[in-house]
PDB file of N, CA and C in Angstrom:
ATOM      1  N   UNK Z  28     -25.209 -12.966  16.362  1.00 57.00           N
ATOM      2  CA  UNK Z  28     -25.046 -11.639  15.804  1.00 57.00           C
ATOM      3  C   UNK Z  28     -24.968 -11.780  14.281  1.00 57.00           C
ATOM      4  N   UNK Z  29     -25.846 -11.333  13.519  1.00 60.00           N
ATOM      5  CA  UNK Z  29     -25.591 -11.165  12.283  1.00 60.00           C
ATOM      6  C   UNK Z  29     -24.914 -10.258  11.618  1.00 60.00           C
ATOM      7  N   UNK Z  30     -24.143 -10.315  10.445  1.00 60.00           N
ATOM      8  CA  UNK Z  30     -23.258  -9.602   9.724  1.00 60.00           C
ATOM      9  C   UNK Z  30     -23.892  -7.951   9.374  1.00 60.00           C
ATOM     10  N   UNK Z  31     -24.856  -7.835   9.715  1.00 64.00           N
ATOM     11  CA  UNK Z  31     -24.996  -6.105   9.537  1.00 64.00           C
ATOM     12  C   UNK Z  31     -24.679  -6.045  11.378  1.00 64.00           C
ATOM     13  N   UNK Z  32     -24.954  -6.618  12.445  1.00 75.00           N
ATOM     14  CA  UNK Z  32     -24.502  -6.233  13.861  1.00 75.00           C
ATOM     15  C   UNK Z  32     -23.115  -6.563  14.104  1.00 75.00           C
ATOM     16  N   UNK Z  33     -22.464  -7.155  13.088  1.00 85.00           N
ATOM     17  CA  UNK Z  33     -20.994  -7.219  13.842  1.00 85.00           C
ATOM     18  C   UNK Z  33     -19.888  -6.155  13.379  1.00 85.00           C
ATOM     19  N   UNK Z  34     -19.142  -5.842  14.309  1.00 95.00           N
ATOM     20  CA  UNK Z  34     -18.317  -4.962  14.401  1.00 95.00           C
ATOM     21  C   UNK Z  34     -17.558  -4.946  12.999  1.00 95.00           C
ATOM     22  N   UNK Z  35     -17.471  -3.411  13.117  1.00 97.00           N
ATOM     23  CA  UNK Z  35     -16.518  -3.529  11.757  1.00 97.00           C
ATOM     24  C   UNK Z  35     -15.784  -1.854  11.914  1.00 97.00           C
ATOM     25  N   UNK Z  36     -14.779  -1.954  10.886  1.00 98.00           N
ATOM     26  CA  UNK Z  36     -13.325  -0.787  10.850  1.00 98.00           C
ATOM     27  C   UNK Z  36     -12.991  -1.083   9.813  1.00 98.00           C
ATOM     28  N   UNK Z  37     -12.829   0.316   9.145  1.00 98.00           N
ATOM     29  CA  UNK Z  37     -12.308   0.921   7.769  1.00 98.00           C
ATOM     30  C   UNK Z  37     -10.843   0.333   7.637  1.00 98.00           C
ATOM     31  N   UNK Z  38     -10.434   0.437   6.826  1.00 98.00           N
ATOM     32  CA  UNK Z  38      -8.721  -0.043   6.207  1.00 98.00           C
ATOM     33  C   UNK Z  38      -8.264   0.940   6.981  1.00 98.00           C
ATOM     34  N   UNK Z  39      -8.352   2.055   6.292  1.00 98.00           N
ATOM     35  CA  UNK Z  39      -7.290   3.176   6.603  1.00 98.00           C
ATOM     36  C   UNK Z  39      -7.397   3.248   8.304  1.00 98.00           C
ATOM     37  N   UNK Z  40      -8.509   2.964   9.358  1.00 97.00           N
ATOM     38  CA  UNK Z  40      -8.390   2.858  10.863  1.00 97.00           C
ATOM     39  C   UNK Z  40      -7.782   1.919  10.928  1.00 97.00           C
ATOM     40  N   UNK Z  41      -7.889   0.487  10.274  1.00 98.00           N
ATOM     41  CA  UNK Z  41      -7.123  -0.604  11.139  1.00 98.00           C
ATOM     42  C   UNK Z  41      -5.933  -0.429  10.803  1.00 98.00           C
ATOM     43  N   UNK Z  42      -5.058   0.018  10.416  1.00 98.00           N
ATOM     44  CA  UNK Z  42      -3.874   0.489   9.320  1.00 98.00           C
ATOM     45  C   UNK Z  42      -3.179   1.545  10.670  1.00 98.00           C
ATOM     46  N   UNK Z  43      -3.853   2.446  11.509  1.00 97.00           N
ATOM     47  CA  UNK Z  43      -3.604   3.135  11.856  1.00 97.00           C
ATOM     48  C   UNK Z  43      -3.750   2.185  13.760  1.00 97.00           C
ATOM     49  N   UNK Z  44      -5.207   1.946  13.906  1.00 96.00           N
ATOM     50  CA  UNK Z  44      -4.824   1.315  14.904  1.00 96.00           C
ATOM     51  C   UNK Z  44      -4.707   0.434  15.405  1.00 96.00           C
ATOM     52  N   UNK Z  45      -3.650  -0.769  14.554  1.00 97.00           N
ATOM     53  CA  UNK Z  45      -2.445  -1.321  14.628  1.00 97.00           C
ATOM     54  C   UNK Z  45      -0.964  -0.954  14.786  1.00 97.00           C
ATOM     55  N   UNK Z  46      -1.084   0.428  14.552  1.00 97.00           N
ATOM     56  CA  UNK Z  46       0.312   0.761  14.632  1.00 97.00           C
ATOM     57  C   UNK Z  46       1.280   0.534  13.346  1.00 97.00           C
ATOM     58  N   UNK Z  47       0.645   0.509  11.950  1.00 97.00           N
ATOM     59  CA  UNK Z  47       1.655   0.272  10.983  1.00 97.00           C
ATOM     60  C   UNK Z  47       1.452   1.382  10.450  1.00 97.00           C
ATOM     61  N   UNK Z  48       0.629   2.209  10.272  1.00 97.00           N
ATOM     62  CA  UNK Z  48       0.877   3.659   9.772  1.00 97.00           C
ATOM     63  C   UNK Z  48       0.360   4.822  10.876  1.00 97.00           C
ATOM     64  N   UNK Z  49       1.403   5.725  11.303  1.00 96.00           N
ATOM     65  CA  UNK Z  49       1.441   6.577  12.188  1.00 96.00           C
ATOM     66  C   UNK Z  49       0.069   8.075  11.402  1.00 96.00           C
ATOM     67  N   UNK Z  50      -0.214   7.790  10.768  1.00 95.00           N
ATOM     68  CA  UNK Z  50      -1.404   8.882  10.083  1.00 95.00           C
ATOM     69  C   UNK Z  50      -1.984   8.487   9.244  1.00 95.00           C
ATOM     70  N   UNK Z  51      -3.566   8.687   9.435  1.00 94.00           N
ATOM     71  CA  UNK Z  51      -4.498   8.750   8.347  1.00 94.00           C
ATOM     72  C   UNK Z  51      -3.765   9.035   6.858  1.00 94.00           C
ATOM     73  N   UNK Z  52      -3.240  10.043   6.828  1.00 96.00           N
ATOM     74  CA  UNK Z  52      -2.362  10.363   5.487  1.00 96.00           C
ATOM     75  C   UNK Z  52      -1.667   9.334   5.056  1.00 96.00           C
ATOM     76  N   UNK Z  53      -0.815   8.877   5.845  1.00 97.00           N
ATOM     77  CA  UNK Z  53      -0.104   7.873   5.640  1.00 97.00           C
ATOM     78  C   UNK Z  53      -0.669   6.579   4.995  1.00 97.00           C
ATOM     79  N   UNK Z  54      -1.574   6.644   6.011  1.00 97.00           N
ATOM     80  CA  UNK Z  54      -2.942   5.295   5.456  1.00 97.00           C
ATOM     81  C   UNK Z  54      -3.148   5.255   4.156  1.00 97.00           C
ATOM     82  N   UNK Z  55      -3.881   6.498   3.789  1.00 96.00           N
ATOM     83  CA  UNK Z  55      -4.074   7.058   2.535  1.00 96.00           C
ATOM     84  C   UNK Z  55      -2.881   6.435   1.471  1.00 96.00           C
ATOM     85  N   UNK Z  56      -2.112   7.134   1.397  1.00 97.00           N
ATOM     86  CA  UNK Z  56      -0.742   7.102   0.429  1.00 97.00           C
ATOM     87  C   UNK Z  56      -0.506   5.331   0.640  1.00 97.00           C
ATOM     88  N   UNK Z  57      -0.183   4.995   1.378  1.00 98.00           N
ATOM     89  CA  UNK Z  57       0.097   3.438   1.213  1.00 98.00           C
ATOM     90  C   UNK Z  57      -1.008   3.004   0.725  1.00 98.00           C
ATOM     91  N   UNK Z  58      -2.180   2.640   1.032  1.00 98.00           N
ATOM     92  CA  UNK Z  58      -3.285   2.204   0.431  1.00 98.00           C
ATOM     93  C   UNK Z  58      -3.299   2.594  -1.064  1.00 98.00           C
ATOM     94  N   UNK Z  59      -3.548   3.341  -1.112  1.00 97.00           N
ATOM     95  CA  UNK Z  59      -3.812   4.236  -3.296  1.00 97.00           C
ATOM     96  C   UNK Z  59      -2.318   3.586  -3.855  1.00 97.00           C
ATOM     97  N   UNK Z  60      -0.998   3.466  -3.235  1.00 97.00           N
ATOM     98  CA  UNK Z  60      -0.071   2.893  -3.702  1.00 97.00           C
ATOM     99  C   UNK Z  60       0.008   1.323  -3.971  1.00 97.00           C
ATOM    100  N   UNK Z  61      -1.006   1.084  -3.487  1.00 97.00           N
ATOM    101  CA  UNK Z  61      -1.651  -0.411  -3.830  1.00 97.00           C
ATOM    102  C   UNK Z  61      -0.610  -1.382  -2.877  1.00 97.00           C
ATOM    103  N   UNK Z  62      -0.529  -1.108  -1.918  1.00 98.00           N
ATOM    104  CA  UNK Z  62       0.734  -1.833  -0.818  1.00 98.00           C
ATOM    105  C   UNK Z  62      -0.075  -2.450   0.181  1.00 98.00           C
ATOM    106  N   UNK Z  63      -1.446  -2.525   0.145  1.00 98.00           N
ATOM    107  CA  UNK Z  63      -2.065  -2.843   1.399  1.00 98.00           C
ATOM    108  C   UNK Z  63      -3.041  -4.538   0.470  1.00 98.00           C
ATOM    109  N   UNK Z  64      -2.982  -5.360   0.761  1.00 99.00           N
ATOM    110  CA  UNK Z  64      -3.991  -6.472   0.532  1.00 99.00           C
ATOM    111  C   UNK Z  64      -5.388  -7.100   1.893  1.00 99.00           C
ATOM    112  N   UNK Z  65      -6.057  -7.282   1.098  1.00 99.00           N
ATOM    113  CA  UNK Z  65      -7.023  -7.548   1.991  1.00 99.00           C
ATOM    114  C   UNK Z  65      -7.833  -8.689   1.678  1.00 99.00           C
ATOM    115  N   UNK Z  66      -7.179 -10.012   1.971  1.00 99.00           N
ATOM    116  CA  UNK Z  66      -8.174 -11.219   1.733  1.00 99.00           C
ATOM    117  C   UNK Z  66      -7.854 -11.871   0.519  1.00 99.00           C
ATOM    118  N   UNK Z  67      -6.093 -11.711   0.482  1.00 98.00           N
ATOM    119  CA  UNK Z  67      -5.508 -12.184  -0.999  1.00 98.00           C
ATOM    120  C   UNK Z  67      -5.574 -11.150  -1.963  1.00 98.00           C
ATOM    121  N   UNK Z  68      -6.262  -9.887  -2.091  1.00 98.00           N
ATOM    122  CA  UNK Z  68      -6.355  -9.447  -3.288  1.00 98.00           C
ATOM    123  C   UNK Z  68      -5.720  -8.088  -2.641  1.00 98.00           C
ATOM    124  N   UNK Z  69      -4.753  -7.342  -4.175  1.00 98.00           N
ATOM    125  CA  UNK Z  69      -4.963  -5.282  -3.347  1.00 98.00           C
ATOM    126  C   UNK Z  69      -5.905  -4.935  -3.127  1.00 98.00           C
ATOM    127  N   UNK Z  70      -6.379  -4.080  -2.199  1.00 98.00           N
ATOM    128  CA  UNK Z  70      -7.449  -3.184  -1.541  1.00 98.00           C
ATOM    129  C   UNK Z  70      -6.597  -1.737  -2.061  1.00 98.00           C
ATOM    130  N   UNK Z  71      -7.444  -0.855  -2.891  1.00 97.00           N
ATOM    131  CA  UNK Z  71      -7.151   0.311  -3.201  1.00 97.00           C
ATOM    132  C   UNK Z  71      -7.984   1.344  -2.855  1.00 97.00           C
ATOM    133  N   UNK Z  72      -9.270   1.163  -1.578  1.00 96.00           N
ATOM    134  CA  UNK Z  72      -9.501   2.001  -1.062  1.00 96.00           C
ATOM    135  C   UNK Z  72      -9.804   2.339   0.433  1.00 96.00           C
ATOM    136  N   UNK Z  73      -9.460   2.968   0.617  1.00 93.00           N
ATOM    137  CA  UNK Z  73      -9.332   3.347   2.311  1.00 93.00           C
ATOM    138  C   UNK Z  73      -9.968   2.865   3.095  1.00 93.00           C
ATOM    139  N   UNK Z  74     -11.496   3.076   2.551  1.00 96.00           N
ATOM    140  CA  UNK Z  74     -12.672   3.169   3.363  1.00 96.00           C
ATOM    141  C   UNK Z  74     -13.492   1.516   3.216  1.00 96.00           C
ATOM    142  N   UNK Z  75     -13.083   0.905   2.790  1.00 98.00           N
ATOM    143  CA  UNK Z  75     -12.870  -0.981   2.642  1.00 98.00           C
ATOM    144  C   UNK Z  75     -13.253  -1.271   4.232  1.00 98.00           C
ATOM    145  N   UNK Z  76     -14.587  -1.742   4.298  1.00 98.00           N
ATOM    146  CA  UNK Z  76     -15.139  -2.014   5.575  1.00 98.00           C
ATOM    147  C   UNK Z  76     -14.696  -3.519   5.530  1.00 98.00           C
ATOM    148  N   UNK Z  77     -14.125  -3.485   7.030  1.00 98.00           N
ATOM    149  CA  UNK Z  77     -13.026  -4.775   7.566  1.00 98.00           C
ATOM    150  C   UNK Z  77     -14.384  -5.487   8.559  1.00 98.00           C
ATOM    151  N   UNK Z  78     -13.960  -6.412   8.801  1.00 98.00           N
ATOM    152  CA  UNK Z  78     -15.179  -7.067   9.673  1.00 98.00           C
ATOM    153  C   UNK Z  78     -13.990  -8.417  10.362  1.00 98.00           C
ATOM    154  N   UNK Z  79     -14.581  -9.420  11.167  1.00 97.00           N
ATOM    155  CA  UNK Z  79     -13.584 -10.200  11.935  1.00 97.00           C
ATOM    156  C   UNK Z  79     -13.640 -11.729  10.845  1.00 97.00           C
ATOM    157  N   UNK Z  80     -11.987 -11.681  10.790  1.00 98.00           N
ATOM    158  CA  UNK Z  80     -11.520 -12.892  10.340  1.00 98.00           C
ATOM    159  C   UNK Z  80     -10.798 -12.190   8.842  1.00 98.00           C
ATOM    160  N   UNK Z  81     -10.953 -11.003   8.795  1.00 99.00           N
ATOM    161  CA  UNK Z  81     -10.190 -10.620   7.314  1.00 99.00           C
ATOM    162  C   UNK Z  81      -9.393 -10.435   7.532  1.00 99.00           C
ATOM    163  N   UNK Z  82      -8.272 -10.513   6.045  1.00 99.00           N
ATOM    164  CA  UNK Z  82      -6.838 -10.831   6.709  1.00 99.00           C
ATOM    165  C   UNK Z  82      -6.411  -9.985   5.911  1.00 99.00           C
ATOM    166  N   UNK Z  83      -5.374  -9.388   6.660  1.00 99.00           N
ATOM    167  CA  UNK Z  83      -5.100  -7.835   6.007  1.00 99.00           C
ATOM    168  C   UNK Z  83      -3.277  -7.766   6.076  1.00 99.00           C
ATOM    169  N   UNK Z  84      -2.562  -7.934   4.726  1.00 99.00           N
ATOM    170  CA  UNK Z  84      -1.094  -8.274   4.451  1.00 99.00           C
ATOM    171  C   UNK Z  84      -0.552  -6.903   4.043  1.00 99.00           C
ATOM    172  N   UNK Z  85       0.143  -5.968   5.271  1.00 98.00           N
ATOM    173  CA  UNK Z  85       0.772  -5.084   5.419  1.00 98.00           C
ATOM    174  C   UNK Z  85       2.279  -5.199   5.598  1.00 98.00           C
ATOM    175  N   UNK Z  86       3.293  -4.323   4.465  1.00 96.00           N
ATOM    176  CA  UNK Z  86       4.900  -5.009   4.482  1.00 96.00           C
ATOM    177  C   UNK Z  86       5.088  -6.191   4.694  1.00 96.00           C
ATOM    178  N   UNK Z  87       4.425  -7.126   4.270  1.00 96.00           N
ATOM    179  CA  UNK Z  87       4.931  -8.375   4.289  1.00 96.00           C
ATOM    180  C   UNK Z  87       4.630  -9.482   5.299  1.00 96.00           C
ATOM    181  N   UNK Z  88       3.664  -8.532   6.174  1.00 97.00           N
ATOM    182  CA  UNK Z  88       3.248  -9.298   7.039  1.00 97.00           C
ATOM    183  C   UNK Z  88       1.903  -9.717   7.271  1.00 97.00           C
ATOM    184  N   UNK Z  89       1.124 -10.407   7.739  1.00 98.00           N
ATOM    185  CA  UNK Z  89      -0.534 -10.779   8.121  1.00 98.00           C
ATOM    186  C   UNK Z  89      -0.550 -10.347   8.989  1.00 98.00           C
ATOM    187  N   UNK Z  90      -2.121  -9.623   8.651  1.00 98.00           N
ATOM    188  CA  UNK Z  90      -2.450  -8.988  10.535  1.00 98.00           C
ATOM    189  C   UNK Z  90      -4.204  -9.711  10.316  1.00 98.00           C
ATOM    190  N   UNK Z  91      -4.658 -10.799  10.928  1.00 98.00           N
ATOM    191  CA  UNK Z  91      -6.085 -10.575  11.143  1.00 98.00           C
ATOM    192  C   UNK Z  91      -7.007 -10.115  11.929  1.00 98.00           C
ATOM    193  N   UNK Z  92      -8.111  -9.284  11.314  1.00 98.00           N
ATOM    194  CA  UNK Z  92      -8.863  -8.280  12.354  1.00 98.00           C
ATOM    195  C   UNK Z  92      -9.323  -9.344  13.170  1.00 98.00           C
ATOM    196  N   UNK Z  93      -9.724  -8.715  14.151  1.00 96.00           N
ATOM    197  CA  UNK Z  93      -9.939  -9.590  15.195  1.00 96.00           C
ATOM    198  C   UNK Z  93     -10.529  -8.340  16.377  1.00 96.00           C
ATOM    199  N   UNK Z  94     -12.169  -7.573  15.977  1.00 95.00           N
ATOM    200  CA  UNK Z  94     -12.475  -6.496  17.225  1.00 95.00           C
ATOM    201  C   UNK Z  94     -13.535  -7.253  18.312  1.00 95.00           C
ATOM    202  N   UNK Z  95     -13.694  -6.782  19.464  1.00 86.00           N
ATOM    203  CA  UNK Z  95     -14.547  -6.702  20.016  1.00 86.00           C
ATOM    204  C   UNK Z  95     -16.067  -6.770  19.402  1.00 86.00           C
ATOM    205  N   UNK Z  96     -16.436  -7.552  20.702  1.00 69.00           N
ATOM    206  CA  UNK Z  96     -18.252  -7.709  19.964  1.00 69.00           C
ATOM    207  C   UNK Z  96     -18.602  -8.573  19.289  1.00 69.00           C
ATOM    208  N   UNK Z  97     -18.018  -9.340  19.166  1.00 51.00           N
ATOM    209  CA  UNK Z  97     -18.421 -10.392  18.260  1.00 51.00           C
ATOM    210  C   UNK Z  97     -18.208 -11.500  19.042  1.00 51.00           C
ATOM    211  N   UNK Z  98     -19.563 -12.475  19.141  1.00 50.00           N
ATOM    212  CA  UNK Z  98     -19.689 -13.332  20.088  1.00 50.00           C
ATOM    213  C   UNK Z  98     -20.320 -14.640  19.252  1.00 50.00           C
TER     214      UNK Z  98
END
């Protein structure tokens, strides 16, 4: 599978379905508050297409994506 066929999710979705922010809004506001990192660096926009193996440091913690489809 090449990198335009593999799965991928916005910040502000994986943010949401993970369970660390209960709303898109929420997503929003933490993200623009520069609280979200993505791959060592801040990510300051929402819509930051995630793909598998990026590592995404929310409150202090690592979450790596990790979706379906990718073989």
């Amino acid at each position: 599978m090449n990198r335009e066929e593999a799965p991928t999710i916005r910040l502000s979705q994986f943010l949401k379905w993970k369970g660390l922010c209960g709303t898109g809004g929420e997503a929003k506001i933490r993200i623009r508050e520069g609280e979200v990192e993505v791959n060592g660096a801040v990510e300051m926009r929402r819509g930051r297409v995630l793909r598998n193996g990026d590592r995404v440091v929310f409150d202090g913690e690592e979450h790596i994506v990790a979706l379906a489809g990718d073989s």
